[in-house]
mmCIF file of C-alpha atoms in Angstrom:
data_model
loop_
_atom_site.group_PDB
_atom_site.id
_atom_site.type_symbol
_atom_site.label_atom_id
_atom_site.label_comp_id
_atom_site.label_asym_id
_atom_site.label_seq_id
_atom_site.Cartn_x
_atom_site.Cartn_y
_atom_site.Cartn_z
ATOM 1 C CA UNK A 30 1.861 30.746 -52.276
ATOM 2 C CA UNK A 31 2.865 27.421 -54.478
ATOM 3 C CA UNK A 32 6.376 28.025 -53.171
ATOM 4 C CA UNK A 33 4.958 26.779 -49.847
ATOM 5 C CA UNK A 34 2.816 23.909 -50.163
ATOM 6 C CA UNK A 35 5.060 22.093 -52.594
ATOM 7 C CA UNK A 36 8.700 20.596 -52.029
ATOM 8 C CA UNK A 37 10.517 20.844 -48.901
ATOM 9 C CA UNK A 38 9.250 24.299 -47.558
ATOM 10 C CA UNK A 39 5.634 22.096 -48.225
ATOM 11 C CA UNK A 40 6.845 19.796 -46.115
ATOM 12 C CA UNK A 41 8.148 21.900 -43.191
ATOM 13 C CA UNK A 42 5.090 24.139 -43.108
ATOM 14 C CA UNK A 43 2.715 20.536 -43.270
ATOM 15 C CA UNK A 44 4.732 19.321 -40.267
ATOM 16 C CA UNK A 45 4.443 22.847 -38.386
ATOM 17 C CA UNK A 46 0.862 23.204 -39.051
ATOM 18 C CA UNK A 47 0.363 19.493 -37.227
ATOM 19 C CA UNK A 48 2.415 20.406 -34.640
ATOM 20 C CA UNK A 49 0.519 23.736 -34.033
ATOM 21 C CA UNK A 50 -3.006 21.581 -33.964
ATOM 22 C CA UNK A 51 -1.410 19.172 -31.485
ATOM 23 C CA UNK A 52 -0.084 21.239 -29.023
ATOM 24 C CA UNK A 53 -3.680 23.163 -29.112
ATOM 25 C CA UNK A 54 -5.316 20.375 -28.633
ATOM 26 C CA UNK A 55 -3.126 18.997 -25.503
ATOM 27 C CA UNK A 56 -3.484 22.323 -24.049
ATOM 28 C CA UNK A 57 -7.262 22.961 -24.252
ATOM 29 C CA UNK A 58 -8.803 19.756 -24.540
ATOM 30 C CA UNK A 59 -6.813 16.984 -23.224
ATOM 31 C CA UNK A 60 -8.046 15.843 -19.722
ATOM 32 C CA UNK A 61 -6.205 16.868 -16.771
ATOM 33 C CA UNK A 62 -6.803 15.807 -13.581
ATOM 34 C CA UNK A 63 -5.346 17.999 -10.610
ATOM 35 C CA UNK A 64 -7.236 15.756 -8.571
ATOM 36 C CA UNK A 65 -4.980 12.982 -6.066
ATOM 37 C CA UNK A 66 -6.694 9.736 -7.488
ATOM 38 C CA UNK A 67 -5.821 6.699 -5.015
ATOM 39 C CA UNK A 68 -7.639 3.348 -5.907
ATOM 40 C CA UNK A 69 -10.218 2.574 -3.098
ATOM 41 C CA UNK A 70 -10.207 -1.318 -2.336
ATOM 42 C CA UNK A 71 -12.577 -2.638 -0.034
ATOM 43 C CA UNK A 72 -10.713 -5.505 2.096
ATOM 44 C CA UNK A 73 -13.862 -7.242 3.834
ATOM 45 C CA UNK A 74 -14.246 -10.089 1.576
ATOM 46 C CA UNK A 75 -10.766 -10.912 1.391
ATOM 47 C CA UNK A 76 -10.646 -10.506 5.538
ATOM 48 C CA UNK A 77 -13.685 -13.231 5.653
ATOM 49 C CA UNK A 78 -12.287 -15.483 3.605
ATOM 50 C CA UNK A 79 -8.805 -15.543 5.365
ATOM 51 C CA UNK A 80 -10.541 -16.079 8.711
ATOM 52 C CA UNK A 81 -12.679 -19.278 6.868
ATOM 53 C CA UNK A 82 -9.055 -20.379 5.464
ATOM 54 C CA UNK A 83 -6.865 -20.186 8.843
ATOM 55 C CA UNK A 84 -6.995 -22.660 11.875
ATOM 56 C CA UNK A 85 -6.743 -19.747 14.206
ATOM 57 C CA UNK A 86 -8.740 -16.462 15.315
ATOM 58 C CA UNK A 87 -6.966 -13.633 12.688
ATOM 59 C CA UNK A 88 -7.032 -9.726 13.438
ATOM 60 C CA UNK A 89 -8.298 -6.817 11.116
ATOM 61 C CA UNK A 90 -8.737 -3.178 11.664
ATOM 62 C CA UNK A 91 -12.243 -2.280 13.280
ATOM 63 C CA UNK A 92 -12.245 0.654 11.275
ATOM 64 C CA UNK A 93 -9.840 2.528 8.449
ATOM 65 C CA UNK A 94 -8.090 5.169 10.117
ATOM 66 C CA UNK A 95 -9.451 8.693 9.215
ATOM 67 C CA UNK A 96 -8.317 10.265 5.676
ATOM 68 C CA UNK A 97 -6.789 7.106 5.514
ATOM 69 C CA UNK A 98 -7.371 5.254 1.879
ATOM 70 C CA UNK A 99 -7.076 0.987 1.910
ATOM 71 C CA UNK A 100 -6.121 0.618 -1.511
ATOM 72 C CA UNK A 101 -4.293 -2.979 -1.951
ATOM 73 C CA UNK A 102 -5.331 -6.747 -0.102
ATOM 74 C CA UNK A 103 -4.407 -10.035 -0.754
ATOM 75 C CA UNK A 104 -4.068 -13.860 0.318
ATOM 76 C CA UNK A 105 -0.690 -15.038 0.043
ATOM 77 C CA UNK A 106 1.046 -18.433 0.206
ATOM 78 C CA UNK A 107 3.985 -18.507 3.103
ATOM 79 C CA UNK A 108 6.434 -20.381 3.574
ATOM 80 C CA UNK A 109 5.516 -23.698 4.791
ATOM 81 C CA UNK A 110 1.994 -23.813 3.582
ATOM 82 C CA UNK A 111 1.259 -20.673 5.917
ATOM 83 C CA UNK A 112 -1.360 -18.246 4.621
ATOM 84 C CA UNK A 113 -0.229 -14.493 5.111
ATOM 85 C CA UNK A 114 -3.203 -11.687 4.729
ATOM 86 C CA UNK A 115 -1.906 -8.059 3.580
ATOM 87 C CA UNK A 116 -4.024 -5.306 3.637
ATOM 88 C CA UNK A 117 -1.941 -1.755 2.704
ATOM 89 C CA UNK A 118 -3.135 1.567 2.866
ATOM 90 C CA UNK A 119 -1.920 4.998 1.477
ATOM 91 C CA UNK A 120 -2.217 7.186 5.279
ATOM 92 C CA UNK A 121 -3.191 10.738 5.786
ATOM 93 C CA UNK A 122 0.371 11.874 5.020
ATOM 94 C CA UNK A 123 -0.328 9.716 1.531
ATOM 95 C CA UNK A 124 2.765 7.264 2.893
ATOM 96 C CA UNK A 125 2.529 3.128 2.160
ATOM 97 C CA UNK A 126 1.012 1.092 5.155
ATOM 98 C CA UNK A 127 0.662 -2.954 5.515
ATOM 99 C CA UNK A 128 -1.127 -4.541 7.807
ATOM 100 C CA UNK A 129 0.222 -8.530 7.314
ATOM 101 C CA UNK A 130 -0.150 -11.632 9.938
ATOM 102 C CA UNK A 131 0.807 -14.775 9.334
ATOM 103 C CA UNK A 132 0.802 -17.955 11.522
ATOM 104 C CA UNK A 133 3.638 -19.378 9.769
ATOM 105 C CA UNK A 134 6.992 -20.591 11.635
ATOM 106 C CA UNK A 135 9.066 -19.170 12.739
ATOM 107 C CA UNK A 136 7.522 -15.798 13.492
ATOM 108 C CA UNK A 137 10.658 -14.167 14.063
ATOM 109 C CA UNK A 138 11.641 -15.616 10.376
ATOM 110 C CA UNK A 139 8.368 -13.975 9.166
ATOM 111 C CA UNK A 140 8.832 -10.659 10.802
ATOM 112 C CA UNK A 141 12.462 -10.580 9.640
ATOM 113 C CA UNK A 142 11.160 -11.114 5.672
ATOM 114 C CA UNK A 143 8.177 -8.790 6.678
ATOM 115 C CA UNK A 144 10.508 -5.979 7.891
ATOM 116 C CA UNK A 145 13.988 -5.972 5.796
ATOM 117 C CA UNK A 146 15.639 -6.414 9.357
ATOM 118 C CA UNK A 147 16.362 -8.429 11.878
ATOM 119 C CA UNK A 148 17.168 -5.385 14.521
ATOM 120 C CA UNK A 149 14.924 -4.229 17.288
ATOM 121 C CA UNK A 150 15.875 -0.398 17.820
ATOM 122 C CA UNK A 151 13.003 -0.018 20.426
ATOM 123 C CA UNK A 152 9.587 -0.577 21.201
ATOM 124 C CA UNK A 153 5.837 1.279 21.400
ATOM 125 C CA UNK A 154 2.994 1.003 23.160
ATOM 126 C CA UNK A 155 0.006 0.846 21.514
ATOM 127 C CA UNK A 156 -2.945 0.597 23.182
ATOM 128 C CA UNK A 157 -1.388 -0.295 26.411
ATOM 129 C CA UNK A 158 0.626 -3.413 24.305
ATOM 130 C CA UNK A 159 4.252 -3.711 23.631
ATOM 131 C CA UNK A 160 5.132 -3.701 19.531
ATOM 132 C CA UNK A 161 8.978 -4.181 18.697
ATOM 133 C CA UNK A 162 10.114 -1.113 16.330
ATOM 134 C CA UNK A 163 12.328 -2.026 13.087
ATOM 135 C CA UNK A 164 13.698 0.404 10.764
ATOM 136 C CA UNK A 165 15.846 -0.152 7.047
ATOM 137 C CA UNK A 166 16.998 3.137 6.308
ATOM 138 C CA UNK A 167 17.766 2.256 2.807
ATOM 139 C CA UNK A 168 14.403 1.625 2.053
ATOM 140 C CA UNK A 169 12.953 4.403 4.704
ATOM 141 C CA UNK A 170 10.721 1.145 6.225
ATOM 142 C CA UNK A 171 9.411 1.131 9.520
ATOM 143 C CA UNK A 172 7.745 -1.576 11.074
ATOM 144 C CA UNK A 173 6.119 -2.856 14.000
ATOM 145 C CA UNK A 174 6.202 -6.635 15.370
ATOM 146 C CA UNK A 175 3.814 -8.227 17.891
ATOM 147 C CA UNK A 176 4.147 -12.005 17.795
ATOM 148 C CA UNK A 177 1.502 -13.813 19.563
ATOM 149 C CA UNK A 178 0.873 -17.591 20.275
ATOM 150 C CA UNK A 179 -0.575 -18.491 17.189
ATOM 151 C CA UNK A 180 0.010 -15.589 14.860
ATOM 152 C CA UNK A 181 2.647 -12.942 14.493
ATOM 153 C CA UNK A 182 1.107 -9.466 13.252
ATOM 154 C CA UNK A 183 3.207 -7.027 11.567
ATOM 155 C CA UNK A 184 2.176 -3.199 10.619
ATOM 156 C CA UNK A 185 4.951 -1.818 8.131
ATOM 157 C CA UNK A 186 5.655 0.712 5.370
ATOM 158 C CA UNK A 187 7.140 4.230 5.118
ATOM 159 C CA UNK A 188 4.800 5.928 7.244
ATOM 160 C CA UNK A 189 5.646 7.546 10.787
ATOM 161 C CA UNK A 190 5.751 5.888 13.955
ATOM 162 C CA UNK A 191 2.833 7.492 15.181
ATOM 163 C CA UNK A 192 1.010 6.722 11.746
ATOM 164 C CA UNK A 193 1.759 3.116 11.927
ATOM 165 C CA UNK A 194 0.514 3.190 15.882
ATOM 166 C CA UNK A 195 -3.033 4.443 14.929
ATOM 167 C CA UNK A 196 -2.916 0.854 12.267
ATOM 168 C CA UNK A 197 -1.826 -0.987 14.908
ATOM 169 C CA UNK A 198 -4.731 0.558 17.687
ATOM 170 C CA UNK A 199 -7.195 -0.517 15.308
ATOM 171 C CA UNK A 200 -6.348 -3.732 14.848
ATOM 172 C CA UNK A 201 -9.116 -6.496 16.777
ATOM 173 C CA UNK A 202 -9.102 -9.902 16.682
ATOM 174 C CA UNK A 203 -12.211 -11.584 14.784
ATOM 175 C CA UNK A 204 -14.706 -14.298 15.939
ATOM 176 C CA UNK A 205 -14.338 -17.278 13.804
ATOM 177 C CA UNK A 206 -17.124 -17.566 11.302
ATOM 178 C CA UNK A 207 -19.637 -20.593 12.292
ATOM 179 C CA UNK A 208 -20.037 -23.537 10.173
#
């Protein structure tokens, strides 16, 4: 027995002992999740406080879309002193969605950045409304342009036509908060 706890056979039987305990423990007692975990990030105080920030009546989803998780909003700086809003979403399908609107100028320069192209290759309707369609294949992005007088809105990401048309039904425009 003292030929194997001293020297280098000491050694190698020390190191597979540790090994031995590790690999128990990572396979019985180490936490694993099988479970999809998606950050949930509620977007309503960020959506109030772009509408008290901007000049001009902004848009927001009524609703989420069902299964659909909102998981990422901010308040950006455009270009120009603009303010953009960006609320993204992983869908149903667990692909990326944005919802961004800006009034900054000009909205075709803003839906050009927004999109990764400059190239109409059709249109939708959505809700009885005419959205350009823009695809980059390189980056598999899809998005969807509405420019209106005072704001340009923009629903974009690597979900599905259809996916990005049940954003874009849901989007309303918002009363301006009173003073």
């Amino acid at each position: 027995m003292r030929r194997f706890t001293e020297g280098f056979y000491g050694y190698v039987v020390a190191v597979f002992v540790v090994l031995a305990c590790v690999g128990v423990f990572l396979i019985f007692f180490a936490p694993q999740s099988r479970d999809e975990r998606i950050p949930r990030r509620d977007y309503t105080i960020t959506v109030a406080n772009f509408n008290r920030a901007v000049p001009y009546q902004i848009w927001a989803p009524t609703s989420d879309p069902a299964g659909w998780i909102p998981n990422s909003n901010k308040i950006a700086n455009g270009e120009g002193g603009a303010k953009v809003l960006h609320l993204g979403y992983a869908t149903k399908a667990r692909e990326h969605a944005v919802f961004i609107q800006s009034d900054e100028r000009p909205p075709a320069g803003f839906a050009n950045r927004m999109a990764n192209s400059d190239k109409a290759v059709g249109t939708q309707q959505v809700g009885g409304v005419t959205w350009e369609q823009r695809y980059r294949e390189d980056k598999k992005q899809r998005t969807l342009v509405r420019v209106l007088p005072d704001v340009t809105l923009v629903v974009t990401g690597t979900a599905d036509w259809a996916e990005l048309g049940q954003l874009a039904a849901l989007l309303q425009p918002r009363p301006k908060p009173t003073a």
